[in-house]
Tab-separated table of C-alpha atoms in Angstrom:
chain	number	residue	atom	x	y	z
K	1	CYS	CA	97.977	102.490	114.900
K	2	HIS	CA	101.165	104.377	115.215
K	3	MET	CA	101.358	103.199	119.262
K	4	PRO	CA	102.447	99.505	119.232
K	5	LYS	CA	103.094	97.508	122.727
K	6	VAL	CA	107.142	97.096	122.958
K	7	LEU	CA	108.922	94.687	125.098
K	8	GLY	CA	110.803	97.075	128.268
K	9	SER	CA	110.167	99.942	130.559
K	10	ALA	CA	108.918	103.391	129.299
K	11	THR	CA	111.055	104.580	132.307
K	12	THR	CA	112.318	103.709	135.157
K	13	VAL	CA	109.557	105.326	137.409
K	14	ARG	CA	107.106	102.573	137.015
K	15	ILE	CA	108.820	98.919	135.419
K	16	SER	CA	106.806	96.604	133.216
K	17	LYS	CA	107.511	94.612	130.372
K	18	THR	CA	106.142	96.203	127.639
K	19	HIS	CA	105.105	99.898	126.939
K	20	ARG	CA	103.393	101.804	124.148
K	21	PHE	CA	106.233	103.357	121.653
K	22	HIS	CA	106.270	107.127	122.236
K	23	GLY	CA	108.261	108.102	118.850
K	24	PHE	CA	105.962	108.084	115.970
K	25	ALA	CA	105.662	104.657	113.634
K	26	GLY	CA	105.329	105.871	109.824
K	27	ALA	CA	107.801	105.940	106.756
K	28	ARG	CA	111.060	106.306	108.037
K	29	VAL	CA	110.376	104.440	111.687
K	30	LYS	CA	109.048	101.132	111.602
K	31	PRO	CA	107.614	101.231	107.894
K	32	LYS	CA	106.592	97.665	108.519
K	33	MET	CA	103.140	98.481	110.817
K	34	LEU	CA	101.618	100.476	108.487
K	35	SER	CA	101.796	96.882	106.084
K	36	LYS	CA	99.168	95.190	108.731
K	37	TYR	CA	96.816	97.889	107.630
K	38	VAL	CA	97.208	97.325	103.574
K	39	THR	CA	95.790	94.043	101.891
K	40	LEU	CA	95.502	93.120	98.632
K	41	ASN	CA	94.083	90.867	96.327
K	42	LEU	CA	94.040	89.498	92.745
K	43	ASP	CA	89.803	88.995	90.959
K	44	LYS	CA	90.485	86.878	87.776
K	45	GLN	CA	88.351	88.347	84.719
K	46	ASN	CA	87.179	87.517	81.514
K	47	LYS	CA	89.200	90.138	79.644
K	48	GLY	CA	92.366	90.271	83.015
K	49	PHE	CA	92.317	90.893	86.056
K	50	ASN	CA	91.433	93.031	88.950
K	51	LEU	CA	93.704	93.961	92.146
K	52	THR	CA	92.790	96.014	95.007
K	53	ILE	CA	94.480	97.904	97.300
K	54	GLN	CA	92.638	97.686	100.575
K	55	ASN	CA	93.754	100.789	102.868
K	56	ASN	CA	92.662	99.787	106.443
K	57	ALA	CA	94.873	102.191	108.903
K	58	PRO	CA	91.970	105.568	109.373
K	59	HIS	CA	94.666	107.684	106.702
K	60	ASN	CA	95.801	108.459	104.056
K	61	LEU	CA	98.493	105.119	102.968
K	62	LEU	CA	101.435	108.048	103.644
K	63	THR	CA	100.049	112.037	104.267
K	64	HIS	CA	103.652	113.594	103.526
K	65	PRO	CA	103.257	115.251	100.544
K	66	LEU	CA	106.610	114.438	98.794
K	67	ARG	CA	106.222	111.069	99.266
K	68	LYS	CA	105.713	108.685	96.340
K	69	VAL	CA	103.640	105.549	96.732
K	70	GLN	CA	104.451	102.847	93.434
K	71	LEU	CA	102.080	99.676	92.895
K	72	ARG	CA	104.538	97.618	90.845
K	73	VAL	CA	102.721	94.685	89.113
K	74	ALA	CA	104.824	91.522	87.339
K	75	ILE	CA	103.528	87.913	85.276
K	76	VAL	CA	105.715	84.912	85.695
K	77	ARG	CA	104.522	82.600	83.319
K	78	GLY	CA	107.409	79.898	82.652
K	79	SER	CA	110.739	81.523	82.764
K	80	LEU	CA	109.259	84.930	81.121
K	81	LYS	CA	108.427	87.971	83.586
K	82	LEU	CA	106.199	90.291	82.094
K	83	ASN	CA	106.746	93.270	83.978
K	84	LEU	CA	103.358	95.182	83.395
K	85	LYS	CA	102.225	99.018	83.951
K	86	THR	CA	103.664	101.102	87.516
K	87	HIS	CA	100.950	102.556	88.934
K	88	THR	CA	101.525	105.779	90.948
K	89	PHE	CA	99.702	107.576	94.101
K	90	GLU	CA	101.171	110.721	94.977
K	91	LYS	CA	99.318	113.753	97.033
K	92	ILE	CA	101.146	117.160	94.881
K	93	ILE	CA	101.099	120.198	96.043
K	94	GLY	CA	101.464	123.445	94.486
K	95	HIS	CA	100.992	126.996	93.380
K	96	GLU	CA	98.982	127.867	90.391
K	97	GLY	CA	97.905	125.095	89.436
K	98	LYS	CA	101.852	124.047	88.894
K	99	PRO	CA	103.662	121.709	91.182
K	100	SER	CA	105.960	123.766	93.778
K	101	MET	CA	108.091	122.828	96.564
K	102	PRO	CA	106.477	122.668	99.888
K	103	TRP	CA	107.058	126.045	101.496
K	104	LEU	CA	105.489	128.331	97.734
K	105	ALA	CA	102.894	125.989	98.116
K	106	THR	CA	99.217	126.932	98.535
K	107	GLU	CA	97.095	124.205	97.082
K	108	VAL	CA	96.971	120.407	96.207
K	109	VAL	CA	97.562	119.990	92.178
K	110	LYS	CA	96.730	116.412	92.214
K	111	ASP	CA	95.523	113.327	94.556
K	112	THR	CA	95.705	110.489	93.340
K	113	MET	CA	96.874	108.929	97.025
K	114	ILE	CA	94.919	106.003	98.881
K	115	LYS	CA	92.632	107.275	101.685
K	116	ALA	CA	91.818	106.187	104.571
K	117	ASN	CA	89.464	103.005	104.613
K	118	GLU	CA	89.842	103.020	101.059
K	119	LYS	CA	89.365	99.777	98.861
K	120	ARG	CA	91.267	100.626	95.457
K	121	VAL	CA	90.083	98.354	92.308
K	122	ILE	CA	93.395	98.991	89.621
K	123	GLU	CA	92.434	97.134	86.226
K	124	PHE	CA	94.989	95.272	84.138
K	125	ASN	CA	93.560	93.570	80.812
K	126	GLU	CA	96.503	91.285	80.942
K	127	MET	CA	95.468	87.927	80.508
K	128	LEU	CA	95.383	85.466	83.091
K	129	GLU	CA	96.820	81.846	81.954
K	130	LEU	CA	96.662	78.404	84.328
K	131	GLY	CA	99.843	78.559	86.505
K	132	ASP	CA	101.152	82.151	86.172
K	133	ARG	CA	102.305	83.721	89.022
K	134	VAL	CA	101.394	87.341	89.644
K	135	GLU	CA	103.731	88.687	91.906
K	136	VAL	CA	102.407	92.113	93.405
K	137	ILE	CA	104.587	94.935	95.401
K	138	LEU	CA	103.514	98.078	97.251
K	139	GLY	CA	105.963	100.154	97.818
K	140	TYR	CA	107.294	103.986	98.259
K	141	TYR	CA	109.697	106.780	97.878
K	142	LEU	CA	110.939	109.065	100.868
K	143	VAL	CA	111.080	111.740	98.361
K	144	ASN	CA	109.689	111.759	94.962
K	145	PRO	CA	112.371	111.288	93.438
K	146	LYS	CA	111.103	114.130	90.417
K	147	ALA	CA	112.029	116.462	93.611
K	148	LEU	CA	115.033	115.499	95.015
K	149	LYS	CA	117.186	117.447	92.727
K	150	LYS	CA	115.136	120.609	92.985
K	151	LEU	CA	115.527	120.353	97.077
K	152	ASN	CA	119.479	119.523	96.376
K	153	LEU	CA	118.977	115.635	98.403
K	154	ASP	CA	119.938	113.787	94.617
K	155	THR	CA	122.960	112.719	96.631
K	156	HIS	CA	120.913	110.660	99.798
K	157	GLU	CA	120.907	107.449	98.701
K	158	GLU	CA	118.531	106.722	101.391
K	159	LEU	CA	116.194	108.859	99.622
K	160	LYS	CA	116.921	107.407	96.308
K	161	LYS	CA	115.636	103.362	97.948
K	162	PHE	CA	112.366	102.596	96.821
K	163	THR	CA	110.872	100.761	100.058
K	164	ILE	CA	108.502	97.611	99.908
K	165	LEU	CA	106.224	97.800	102.445
K	166	LYS	CA	103.939	94.761	100.667
K	167	THR	CA	104.701	91.648	98.746
K	168	LYS	CA	102.500	88.935	97.496
K	169	GLY	CA	102.523	86.621	95.189
K	170	PHE	CA	98.868	84.887	93.951
K	171	THR	CA	99.331	81.470	91.996
K	172	ILE	CA	96.261	81.216	88.969
K	173	ASN	CA	95.023	77.939	89.114
């Protein structure tokens, strides 16, 4: 999944129309590639709704321990927009049960990252009405915002950016 076909020859020795990309696609290089391995589905329930995130990749959604994935959901009802609770998925490493920088870490303190081939169901208690539109955004930070200052990276704007991996809208009929 990290070597898509791209236009052009890889070398001047053998000329071809396409070749396999030999860089490593991921959160920094070609992040949209990962989005085709993620599906989002909504299931209306009697007491709210469920949102399913399916990671069809053969690895965790993001593997680097400093990455932070967020699911942002909003209900649009007429002219009102209700932002729901943000759900976070991350792998926190540390030492002696407390988060720490990677070079000090000896253990995984917490791991809520969406795993390889996992179907994660997130439950919402908000009732949906006919005509509602549910807007879903799944995205990530390259570096967990809590770690930016500790790493003296808080002046790097690109690291503060929330990158959208996948969006989907659902209209309730």
